Coordinates of C-alpha atoms and ligand atoms in Angstrom, one line a residue:
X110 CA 0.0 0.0 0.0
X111 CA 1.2 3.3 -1.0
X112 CA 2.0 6.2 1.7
X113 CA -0.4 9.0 2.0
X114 CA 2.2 11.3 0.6
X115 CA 2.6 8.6 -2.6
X116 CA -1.1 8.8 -3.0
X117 CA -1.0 12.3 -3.1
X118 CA 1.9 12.3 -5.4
X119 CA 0.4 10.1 -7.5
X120 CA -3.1 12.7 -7.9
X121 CA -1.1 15.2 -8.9
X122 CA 0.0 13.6 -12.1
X123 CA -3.2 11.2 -13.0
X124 CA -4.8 12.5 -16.1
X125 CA -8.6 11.9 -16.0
X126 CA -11.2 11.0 -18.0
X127 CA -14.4 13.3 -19.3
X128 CA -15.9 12.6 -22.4
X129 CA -18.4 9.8 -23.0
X130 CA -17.4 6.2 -24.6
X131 CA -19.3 5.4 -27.1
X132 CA -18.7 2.8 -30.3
X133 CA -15.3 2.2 -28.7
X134 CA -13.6 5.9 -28.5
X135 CA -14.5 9.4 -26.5
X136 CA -17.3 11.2 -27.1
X137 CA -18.6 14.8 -26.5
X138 CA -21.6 14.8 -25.2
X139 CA -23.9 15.7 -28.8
X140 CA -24.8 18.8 -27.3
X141 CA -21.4 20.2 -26.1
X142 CA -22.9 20.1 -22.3
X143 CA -21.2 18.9 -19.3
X144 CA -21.1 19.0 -15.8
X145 CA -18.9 19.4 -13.1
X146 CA -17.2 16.3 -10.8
X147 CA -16.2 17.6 -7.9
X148 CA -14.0 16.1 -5.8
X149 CA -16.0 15.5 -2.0
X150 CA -12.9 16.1 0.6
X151 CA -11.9 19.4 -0.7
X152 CA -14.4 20.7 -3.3
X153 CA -12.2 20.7 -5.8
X154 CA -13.4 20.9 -9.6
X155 CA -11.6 17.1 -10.7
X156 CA -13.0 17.3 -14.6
X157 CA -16.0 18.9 -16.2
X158 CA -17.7 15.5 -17.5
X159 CA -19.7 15.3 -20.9
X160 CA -23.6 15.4 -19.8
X161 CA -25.2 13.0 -21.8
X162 CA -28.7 12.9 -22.5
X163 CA -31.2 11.6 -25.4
X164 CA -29.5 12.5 -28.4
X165 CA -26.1 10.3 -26.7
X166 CA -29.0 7.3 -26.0
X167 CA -29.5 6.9 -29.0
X168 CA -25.9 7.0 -30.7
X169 CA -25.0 4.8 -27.9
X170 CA -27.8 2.3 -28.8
X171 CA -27.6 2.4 -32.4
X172 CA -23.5 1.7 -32.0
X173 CA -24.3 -1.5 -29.5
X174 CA -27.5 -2.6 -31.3
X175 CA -25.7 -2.9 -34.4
X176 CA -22.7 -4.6 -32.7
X177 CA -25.1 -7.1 -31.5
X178 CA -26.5 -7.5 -34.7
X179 CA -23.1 -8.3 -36.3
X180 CA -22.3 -10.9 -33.6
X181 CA -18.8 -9.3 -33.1
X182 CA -19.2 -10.5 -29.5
X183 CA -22.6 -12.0 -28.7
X184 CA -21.4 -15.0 -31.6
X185 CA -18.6 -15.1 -30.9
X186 CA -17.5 -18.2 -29.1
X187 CA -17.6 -18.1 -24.8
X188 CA -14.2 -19.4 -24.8
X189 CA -12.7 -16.8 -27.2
X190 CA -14.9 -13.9 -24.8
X191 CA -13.4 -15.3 -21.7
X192 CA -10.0 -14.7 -22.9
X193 CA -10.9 -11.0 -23.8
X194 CA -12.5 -10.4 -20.4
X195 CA -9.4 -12.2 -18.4
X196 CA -7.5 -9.7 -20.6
X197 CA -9.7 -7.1 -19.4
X198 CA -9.1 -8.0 -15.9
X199 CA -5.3 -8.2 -16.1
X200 CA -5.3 -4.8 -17.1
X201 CA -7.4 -3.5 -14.7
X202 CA -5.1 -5.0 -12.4
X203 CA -2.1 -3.1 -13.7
X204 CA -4.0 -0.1 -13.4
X205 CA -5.2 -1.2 -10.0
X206 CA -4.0 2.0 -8.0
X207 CA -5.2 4.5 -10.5
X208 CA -8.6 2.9 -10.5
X209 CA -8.7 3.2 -6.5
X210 CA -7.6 6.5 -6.5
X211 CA -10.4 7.6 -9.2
X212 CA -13.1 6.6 -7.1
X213 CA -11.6 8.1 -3.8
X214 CA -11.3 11.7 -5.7
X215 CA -14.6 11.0 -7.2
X216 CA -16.7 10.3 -4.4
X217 CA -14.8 10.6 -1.2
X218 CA -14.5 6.8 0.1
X219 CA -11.1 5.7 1.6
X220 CA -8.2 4.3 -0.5
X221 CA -7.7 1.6 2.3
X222 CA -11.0 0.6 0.8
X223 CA -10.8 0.6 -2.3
X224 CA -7.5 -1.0 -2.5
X225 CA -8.6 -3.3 -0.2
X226 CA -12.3 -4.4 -0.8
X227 CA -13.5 -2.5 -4.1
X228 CA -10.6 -3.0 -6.6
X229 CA -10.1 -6.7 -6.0
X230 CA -13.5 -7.2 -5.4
X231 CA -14.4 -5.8 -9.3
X232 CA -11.7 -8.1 -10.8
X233 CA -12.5 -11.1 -9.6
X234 CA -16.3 -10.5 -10.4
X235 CA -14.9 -9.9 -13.8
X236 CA -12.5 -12.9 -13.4
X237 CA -15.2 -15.1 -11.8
X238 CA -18.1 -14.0 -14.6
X239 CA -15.5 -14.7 -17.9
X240 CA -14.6 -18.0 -16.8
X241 CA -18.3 -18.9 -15.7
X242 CA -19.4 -18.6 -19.5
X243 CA -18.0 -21.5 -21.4
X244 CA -19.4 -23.5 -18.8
X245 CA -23.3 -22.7 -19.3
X246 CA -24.3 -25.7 -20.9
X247 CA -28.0 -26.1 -22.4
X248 CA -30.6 -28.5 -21.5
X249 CA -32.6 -31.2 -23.1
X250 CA -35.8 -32.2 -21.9
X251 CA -37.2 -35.6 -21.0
X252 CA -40.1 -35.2 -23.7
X253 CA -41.6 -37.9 -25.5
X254 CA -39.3 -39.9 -27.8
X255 CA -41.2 -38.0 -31.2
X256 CA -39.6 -35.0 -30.2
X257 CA -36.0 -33.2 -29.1
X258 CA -36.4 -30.0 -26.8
X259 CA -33.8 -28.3 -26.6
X260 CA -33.5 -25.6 -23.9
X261 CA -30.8 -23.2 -24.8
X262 CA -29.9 -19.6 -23.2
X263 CA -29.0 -16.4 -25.5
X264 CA -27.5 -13.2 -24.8
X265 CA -30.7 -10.4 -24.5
X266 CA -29.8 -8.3 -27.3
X267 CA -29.2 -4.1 -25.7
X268 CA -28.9 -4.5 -22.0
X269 CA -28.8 -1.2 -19.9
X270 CA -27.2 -0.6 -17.1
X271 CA -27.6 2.5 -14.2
X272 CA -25.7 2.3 -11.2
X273 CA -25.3 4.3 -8.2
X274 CA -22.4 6.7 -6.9
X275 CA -21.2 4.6 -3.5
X276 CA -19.2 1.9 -4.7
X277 CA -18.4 3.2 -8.2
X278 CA -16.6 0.8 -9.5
X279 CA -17.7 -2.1 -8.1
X280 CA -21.6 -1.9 -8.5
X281 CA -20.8 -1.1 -12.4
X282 CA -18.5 -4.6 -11.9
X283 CA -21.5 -6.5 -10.7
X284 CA -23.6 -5.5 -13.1
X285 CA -21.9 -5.4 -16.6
X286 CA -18.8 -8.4 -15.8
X287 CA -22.4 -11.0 -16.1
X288 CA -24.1 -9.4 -18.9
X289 CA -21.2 -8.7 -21.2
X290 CA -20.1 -12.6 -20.8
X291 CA -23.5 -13.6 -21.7
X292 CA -22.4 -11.5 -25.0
X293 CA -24.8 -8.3 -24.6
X294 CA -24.0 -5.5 -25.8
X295 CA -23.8 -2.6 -22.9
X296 CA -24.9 1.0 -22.0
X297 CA -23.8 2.0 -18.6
X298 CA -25.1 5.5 -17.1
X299 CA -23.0 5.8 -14.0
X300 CA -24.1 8.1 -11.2
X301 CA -23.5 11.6 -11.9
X302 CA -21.7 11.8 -8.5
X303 CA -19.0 9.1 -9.8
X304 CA -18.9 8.7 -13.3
X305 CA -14.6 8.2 -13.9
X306 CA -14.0 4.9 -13.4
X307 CA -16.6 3.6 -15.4
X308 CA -14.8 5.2 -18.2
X309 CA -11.6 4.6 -17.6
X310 CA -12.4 0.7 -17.4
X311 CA -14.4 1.3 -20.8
X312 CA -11.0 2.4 -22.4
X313 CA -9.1 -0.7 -21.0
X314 CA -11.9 -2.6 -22.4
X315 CA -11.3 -1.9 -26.2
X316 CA -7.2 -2.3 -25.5
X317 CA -8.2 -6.0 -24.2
X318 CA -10.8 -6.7 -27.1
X319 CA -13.7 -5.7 -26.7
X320 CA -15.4 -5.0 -29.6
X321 CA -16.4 -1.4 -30.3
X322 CA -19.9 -0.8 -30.0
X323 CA -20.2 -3.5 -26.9
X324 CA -19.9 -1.5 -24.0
X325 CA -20.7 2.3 -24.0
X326 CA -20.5 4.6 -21.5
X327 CA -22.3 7.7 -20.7
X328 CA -22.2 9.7 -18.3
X329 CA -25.0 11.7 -17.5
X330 CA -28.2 12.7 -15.2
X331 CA -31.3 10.4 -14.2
X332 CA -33.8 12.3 -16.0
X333 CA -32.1 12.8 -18.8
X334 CA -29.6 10.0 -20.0
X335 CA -31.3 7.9 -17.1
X336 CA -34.8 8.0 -18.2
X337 CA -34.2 8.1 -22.1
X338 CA -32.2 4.8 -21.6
X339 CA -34.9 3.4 -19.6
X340 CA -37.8 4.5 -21.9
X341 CA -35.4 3.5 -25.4
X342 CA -37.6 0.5 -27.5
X343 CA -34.3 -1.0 -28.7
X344 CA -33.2 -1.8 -24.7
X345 CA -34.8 -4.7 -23.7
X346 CA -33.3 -5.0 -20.4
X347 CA -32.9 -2.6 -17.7
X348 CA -30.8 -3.4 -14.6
X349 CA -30.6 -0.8 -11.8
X350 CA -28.7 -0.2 -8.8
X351 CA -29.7 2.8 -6.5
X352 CA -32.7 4.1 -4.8
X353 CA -36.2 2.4 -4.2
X354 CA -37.7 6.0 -5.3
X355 CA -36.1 5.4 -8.5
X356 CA -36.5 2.0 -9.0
X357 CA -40.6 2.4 -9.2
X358 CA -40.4 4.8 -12.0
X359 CA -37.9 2.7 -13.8
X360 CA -40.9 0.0 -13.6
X361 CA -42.8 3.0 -14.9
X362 CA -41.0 3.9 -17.6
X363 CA -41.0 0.1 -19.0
X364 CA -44.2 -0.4 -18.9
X365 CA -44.5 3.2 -20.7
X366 CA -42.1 1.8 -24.0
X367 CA -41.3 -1.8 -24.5
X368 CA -42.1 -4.0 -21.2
X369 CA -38.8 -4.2 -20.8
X370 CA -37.2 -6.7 -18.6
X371 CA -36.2 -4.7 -15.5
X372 CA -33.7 -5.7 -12.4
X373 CA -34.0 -3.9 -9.3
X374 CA -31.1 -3.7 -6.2
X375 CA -32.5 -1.0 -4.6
X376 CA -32.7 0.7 -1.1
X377 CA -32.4 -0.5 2.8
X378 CA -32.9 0.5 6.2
X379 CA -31.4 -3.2 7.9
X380 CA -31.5 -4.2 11.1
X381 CA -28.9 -5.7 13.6
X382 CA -30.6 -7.6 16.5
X383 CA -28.1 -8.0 19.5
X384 CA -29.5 -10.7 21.4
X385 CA -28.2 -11.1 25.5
X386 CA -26.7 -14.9 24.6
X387 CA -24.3 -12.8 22.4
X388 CA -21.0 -14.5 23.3
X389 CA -18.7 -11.4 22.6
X390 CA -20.1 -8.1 23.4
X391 CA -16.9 -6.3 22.4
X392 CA -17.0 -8.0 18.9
X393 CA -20.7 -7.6 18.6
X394 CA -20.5 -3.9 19.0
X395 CA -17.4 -3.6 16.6
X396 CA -19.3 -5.5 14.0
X397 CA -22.1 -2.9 14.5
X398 CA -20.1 0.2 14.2
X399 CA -18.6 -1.0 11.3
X400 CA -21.6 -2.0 10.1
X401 CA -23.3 2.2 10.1
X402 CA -19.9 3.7 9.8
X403 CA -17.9 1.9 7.1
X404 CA -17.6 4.0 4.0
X405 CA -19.4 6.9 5.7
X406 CA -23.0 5.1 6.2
X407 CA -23.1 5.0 2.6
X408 CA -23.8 1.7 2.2
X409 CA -27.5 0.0 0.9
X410 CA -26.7 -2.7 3.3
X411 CA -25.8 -0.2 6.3
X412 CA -27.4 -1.2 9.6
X413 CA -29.3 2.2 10.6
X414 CA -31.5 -0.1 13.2
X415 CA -29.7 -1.2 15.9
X416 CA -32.0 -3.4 18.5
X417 CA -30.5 -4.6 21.6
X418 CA -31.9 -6.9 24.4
X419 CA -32.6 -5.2 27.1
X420 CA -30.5 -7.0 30.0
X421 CA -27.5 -6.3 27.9
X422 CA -28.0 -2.8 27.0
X423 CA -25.7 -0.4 28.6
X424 CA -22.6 -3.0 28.6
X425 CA -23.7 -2.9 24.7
X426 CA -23.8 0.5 24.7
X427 CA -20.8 1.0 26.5
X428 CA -18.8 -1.1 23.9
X429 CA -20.6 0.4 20.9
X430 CA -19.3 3.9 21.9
X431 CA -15.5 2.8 22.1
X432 CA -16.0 1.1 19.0
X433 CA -17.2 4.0 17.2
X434 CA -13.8 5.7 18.0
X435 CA -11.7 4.4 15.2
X436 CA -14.4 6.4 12.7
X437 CA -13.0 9.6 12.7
X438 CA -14.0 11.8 9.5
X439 CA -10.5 12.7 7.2
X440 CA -9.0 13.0 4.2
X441 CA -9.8 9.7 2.7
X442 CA -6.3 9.5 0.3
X443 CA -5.1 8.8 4.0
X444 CA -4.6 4.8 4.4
X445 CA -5.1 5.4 7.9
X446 CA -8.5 7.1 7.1
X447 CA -11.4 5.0 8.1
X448 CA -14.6 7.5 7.1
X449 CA -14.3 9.9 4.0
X450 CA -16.4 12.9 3.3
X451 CA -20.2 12.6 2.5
X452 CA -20.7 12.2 -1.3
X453 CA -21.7 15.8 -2.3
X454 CA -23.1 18.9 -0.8
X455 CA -26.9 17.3 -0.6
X456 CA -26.1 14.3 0.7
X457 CA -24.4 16.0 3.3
X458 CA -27.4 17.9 4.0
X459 CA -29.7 15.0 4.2
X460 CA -27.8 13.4 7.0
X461 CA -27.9 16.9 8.6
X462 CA -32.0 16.9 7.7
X463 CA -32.1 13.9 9.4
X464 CA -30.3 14.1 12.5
X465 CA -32.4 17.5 13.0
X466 CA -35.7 15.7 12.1
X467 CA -34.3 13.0 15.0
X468 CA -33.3 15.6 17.3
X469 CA -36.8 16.9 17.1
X470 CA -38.3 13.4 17.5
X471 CA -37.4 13.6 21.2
X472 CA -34.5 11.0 19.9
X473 CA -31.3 11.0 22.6
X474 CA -27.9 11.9 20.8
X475 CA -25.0 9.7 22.3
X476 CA -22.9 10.7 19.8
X477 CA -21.9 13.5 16.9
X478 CA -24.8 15.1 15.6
X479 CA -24.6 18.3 13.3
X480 CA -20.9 19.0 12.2
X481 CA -20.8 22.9 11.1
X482 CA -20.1 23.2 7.2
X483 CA -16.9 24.8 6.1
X484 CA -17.4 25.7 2.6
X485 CA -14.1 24.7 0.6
X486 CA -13.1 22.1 3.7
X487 CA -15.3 19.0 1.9
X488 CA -18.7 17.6 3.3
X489 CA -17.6 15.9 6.3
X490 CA -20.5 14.3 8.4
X491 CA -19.9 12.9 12.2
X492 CA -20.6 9.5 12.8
X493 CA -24.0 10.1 14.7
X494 CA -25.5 7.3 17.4
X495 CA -29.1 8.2 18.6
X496 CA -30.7 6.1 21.7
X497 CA -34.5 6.5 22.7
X498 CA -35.4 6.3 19.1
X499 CA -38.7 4.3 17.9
X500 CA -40.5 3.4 15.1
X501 CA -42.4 6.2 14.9
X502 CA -40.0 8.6 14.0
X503 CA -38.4 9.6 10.3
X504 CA -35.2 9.0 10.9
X505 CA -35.9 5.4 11.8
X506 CA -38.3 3.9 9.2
X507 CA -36.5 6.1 5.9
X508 CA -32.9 5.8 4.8
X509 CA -30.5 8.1 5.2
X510 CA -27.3 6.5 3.3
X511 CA -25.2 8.2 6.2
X512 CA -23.2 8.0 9.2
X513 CA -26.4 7.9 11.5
X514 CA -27.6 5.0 13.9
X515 CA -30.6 4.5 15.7
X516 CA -30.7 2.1 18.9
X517 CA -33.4 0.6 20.4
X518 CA -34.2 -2.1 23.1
X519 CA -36.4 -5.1 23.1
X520 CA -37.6 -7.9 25.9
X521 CA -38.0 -10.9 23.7
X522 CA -36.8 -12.8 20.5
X523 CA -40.4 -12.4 18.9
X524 CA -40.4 -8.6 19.5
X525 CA -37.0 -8.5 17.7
X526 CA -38.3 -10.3 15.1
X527 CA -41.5 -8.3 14.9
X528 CA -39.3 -5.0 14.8
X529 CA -36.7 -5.5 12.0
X530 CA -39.7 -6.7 9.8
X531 CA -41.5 -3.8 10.7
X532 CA -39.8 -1.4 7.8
X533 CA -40.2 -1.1 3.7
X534 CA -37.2 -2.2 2.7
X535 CA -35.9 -6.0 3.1
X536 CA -32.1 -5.8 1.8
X537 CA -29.9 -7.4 4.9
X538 CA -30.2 -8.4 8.6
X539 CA -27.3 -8.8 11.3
X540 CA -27.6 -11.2 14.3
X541 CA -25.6 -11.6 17.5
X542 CA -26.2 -14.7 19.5
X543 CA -24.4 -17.9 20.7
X544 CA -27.4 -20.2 20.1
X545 CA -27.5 -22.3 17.1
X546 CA -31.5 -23.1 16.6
X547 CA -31.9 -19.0 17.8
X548 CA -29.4 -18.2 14.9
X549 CA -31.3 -20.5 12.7
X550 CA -34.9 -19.5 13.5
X551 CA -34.3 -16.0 13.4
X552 CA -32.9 -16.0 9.9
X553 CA -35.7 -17.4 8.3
X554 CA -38.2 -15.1 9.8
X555 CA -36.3 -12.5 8.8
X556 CA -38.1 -10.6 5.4
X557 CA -34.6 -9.7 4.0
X558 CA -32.5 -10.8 1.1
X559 CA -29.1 -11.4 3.0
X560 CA -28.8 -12.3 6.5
X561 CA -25.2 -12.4 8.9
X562 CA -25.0 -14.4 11.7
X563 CA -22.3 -13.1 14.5
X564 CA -20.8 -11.0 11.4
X565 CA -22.0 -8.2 9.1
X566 CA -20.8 -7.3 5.2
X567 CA -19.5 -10.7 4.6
X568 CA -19.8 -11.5 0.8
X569 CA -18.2 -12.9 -2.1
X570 CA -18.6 -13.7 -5.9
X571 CA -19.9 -16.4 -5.6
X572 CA -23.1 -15.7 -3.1
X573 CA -25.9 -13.6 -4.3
X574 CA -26.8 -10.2 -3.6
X575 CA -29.8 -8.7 -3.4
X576 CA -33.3 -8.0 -1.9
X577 CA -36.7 -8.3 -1.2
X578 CA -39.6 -6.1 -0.4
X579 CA -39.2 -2.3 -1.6
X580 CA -35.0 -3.3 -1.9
X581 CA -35.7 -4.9 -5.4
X582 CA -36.3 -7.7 -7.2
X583 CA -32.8 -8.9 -8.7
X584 CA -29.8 -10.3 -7.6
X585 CA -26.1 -9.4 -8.6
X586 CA -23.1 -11.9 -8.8
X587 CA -23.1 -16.1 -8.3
X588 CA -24.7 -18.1 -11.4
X589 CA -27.8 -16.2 -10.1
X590 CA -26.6 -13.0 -12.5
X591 CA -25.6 -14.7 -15.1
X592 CA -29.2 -16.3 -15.1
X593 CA -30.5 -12.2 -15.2
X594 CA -28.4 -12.0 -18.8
X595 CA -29.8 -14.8 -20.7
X596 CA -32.6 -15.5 -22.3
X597 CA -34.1 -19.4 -22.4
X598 CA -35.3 -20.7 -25.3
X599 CA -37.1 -24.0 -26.3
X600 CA -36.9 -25.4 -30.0
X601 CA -38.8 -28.1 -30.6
X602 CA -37.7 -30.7 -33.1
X603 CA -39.8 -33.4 -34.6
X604 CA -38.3 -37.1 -34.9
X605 CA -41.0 -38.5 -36.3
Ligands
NAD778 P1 -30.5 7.1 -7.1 O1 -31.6 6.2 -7.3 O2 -30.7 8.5 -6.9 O3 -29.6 7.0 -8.5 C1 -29.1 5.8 -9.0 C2 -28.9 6.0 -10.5 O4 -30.2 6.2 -11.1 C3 -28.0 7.1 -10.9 O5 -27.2 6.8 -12.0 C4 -29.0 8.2 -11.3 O6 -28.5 9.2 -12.2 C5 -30.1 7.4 -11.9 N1 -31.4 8.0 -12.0 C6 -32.0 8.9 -11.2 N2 -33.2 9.3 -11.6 C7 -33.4 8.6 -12.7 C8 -34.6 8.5 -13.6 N3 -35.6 9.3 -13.4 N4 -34.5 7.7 -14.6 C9 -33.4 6.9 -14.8 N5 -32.3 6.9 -14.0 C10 -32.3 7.8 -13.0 O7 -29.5 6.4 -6.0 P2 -28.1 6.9 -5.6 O8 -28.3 8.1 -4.7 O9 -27.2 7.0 -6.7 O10 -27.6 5.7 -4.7 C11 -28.0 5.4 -3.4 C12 -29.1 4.4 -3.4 O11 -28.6 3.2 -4.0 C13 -29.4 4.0 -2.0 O12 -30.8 3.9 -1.9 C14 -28.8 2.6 -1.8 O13 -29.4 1.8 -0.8 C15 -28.9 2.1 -3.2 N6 -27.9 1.0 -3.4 C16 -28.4 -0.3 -3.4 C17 -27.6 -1.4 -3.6 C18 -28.1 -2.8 -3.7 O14 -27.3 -3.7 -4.1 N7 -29.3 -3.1 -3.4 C19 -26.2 -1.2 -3.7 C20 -25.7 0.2 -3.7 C21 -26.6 1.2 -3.5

């Protein structure tokens, strides 16, 4: 790992990307527009970004619609697109510290974690999804002897892809190292708030061998590039990562154009139940700090609801409070920087929204609150804890993507239960206890997607990931992705 003065060295001379990529090179945006990335820790202007909108759709579709049509990749043969993508992901590893320090100008999270978690994490997504794809064999099925079924999957034609701003580079990974195995052609709308990487990888893409045309890039606003992608006839699937809010007009907008196929990872508010059988209070209450304060509460899987058993609460509380220590808001090209700056200027101002609305609630502050705003010193939020809180209040039921936890007690396993169901959203669940059949039955009640047992944030490429309820409908990485590229079909052949 580099030094903090080595990452900053290294800033000064990175060149960055701003124009669009579309039919394998650069792109203004068609109407000369763009818009300005700013970097979170120190407002700095990093690059004034081409702002893409319906006339760029439409370039960008043509180029991959016609790429598909050619069969430049979705013919060509899985093995021969496995070797392109393991290129791809050789490269990104030579680029590996310039990719982690794009998305730690770009939207603020610490280099420690993205060299750590989100670089790695990206390339072996794309390692894992290449060399899943010459080994997705087809079926055929036990019909009567007068006939052969065969059951075979195809790549989807134009697939769409929007992604979110907190893990730049590694939601994009999820998403588009599946679909351009199943040999799709791509258009990617990162988040306005952390568009680079995406483009950078795009540009490593063509010097591995991707064909032009096959994955686009434009960067770009939600109701413009966003909704013109996701109201396009010649997309036929739509996969989204970001908010719930979002996700139901992008069901909207389908049913408004083509019925496209659309995949949903959307929002959370999830729970941590801290039962009194807990065997290790100290590493319960780490795993719960990490789990609201790791990359600065922006996180869809954050726990914001923290529910402890009442016998064990102030020893718990005692331990969460030390634990929280280590979270100190700084300069996140720091390694020794655990919590970056808030995202932008408004999200900054929804956590402070929030901890007001909380405040006002008659919720108890235990820690942070309000940080004053410096303008020029970046959007740094405190790590916030709230006790006294209940379900009544905002700050508790909506989410924040912040630094902010509420805590709250409860007398019996069914009440636990009966709480962390008791919200929208259904994305993960966190349990502390030593007993096995608690551990177990507690799970399974549990309306969520993901659930971690003595443990939070534990994940891996070849798990799925996703939700239920209002957090969506789709799950990224495992076989389980692959599954969301393809299309099956049946031909029937008569023997007779
Ligand atoms: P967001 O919904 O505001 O934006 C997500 C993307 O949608 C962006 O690229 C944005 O430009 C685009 N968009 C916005 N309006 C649009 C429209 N009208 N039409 C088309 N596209 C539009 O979310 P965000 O603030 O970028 O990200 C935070 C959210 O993402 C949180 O709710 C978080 O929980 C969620 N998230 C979920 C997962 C998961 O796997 N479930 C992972 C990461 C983040």
């Amino acid at each position: 790992m580099r030094t903090y003065q080595e990452w900053q060295a290294l800033r000064d001379t990175i060149s960055l990307p701003f124009d669009a990529y579309i039919n394998g090179a650069f792109t203004p945006a068609q109407s000369g527009e763009t818009f300005a990335c700013i970097n979170p820790s120190d407002e700095s202007l990093l690059a004034n970004v081409a702002s893409c909108d319906e006339a760029d759709v439409n370039l960008a579709t043509a180029a991959a619609k016609d790429a598909f049509k050619r069969g430049v990749w979705s013919d060509m043969a899985p093995g021969k697109r496995k070797r392109i993508l393991q290129k791809w992901a050789d490269l990104l590893e030579e680029n590996q510290d310039e990719l982690a320090l794009i998305d730690t100008l770009d939207m603020g999270k610490s280099i420690s974690e993205m060299v750590n978690i989100d670089v790695p994490d990206s390339i072996d997504c794309l390692r894992w999804s290449a060399e899943c794809i010459d080994k997705l064999y087809g079926e055929i099925a036990p019909t009567h002897s007068s006939n052969l079924a065969l059951i075979s999957r195809e790549p989807l034609g134009v697939v769409a892809i929007i992604t979110p701003w907190n893990y730049p580079l590694m939601m994009v990974m999820w998403k588009i190292a599946p679909a351009l195995a199943a040999g799709n052609s791509i258009i990617l709308k990162p988040s306005e708030k952390s568009p680079l990487s995406a483009l950078r990888i795009a540009q490593l893409a063509t010097q591995a061998g991707v064909p032009d045309g096959v994955f686009n890039v434009l960067p770009g606003f939600g109701h413009t590039a966003g909704k013109a992608l996701a109201l396009h006839h010649d997309i036929g699937t739509l996969a989204f990562t970001g908010s719930s809010r979002v996700a139901g007009m992008l069901m909207q907008y389908a049913g408004q154009s083509n019925m496209k196929r659309v995949w949903l990872e959307a929002g959370g508010k999830s729970p941590c139940l801290v039962f009194e059988d807990c065997k290790d209070i100290k590493a319960a209450a780490k795993g719960a700090a990490a789990a609201i304060f790791t990359n600065q509460g922006e996180v869809c899987i954050a726990c914001s609801r923290l529910y402890i058993q009442n016998t064990i609460k102030d020893e718990f509380m005692a331990a969460l409070l030390e634990a929280a220590k280590v979270y100190v808001p700084g300069d996140p090209l720091d390694p020794a920087t655990k919590m970056g700056p808030m995202v932008d200027k408004a999200q900054l101002d929804t956590v402070t929204r929030f901890i007001e609305s909380a405040l006002n609630d008659g919720a108890h502050l235990a820690l942070g609150g309000v940080r004053d705003y410096q303008a020029g010193q970046g959007y740094y939020a405190q790590p916030t804890i709230f006790t006294d809180a209940n379900h009544e209040m905002e700050f508790v039921r909506e989410e924040i993507f912040g630094p902010v936890l509420a805590v709250m007690t409860f007398d019996t396993e069914e009440e636990a239960i009966a709480l962390a169901n008791d919200s929208k959203y259904g994305l993960g669940a966190a349990l502390w206890t030593n007993d096995l059949s608690r551990a177990h039955r507690v799970s399974r009640q549990l309306e969520s997607g993901m659930v971690w047992v003595n443990t939070w944030g534990d994940g891996d490429t070849t798990v799925p990931f996703g939700g239920v309820k209002a957090s969506g409908n789709g799950r990224d990485k495992s076989w389980h992705a692959l599954e969301k590229y393809t299309e099956i079909k049946n031909t029937w052949i008569s023997l007779k």
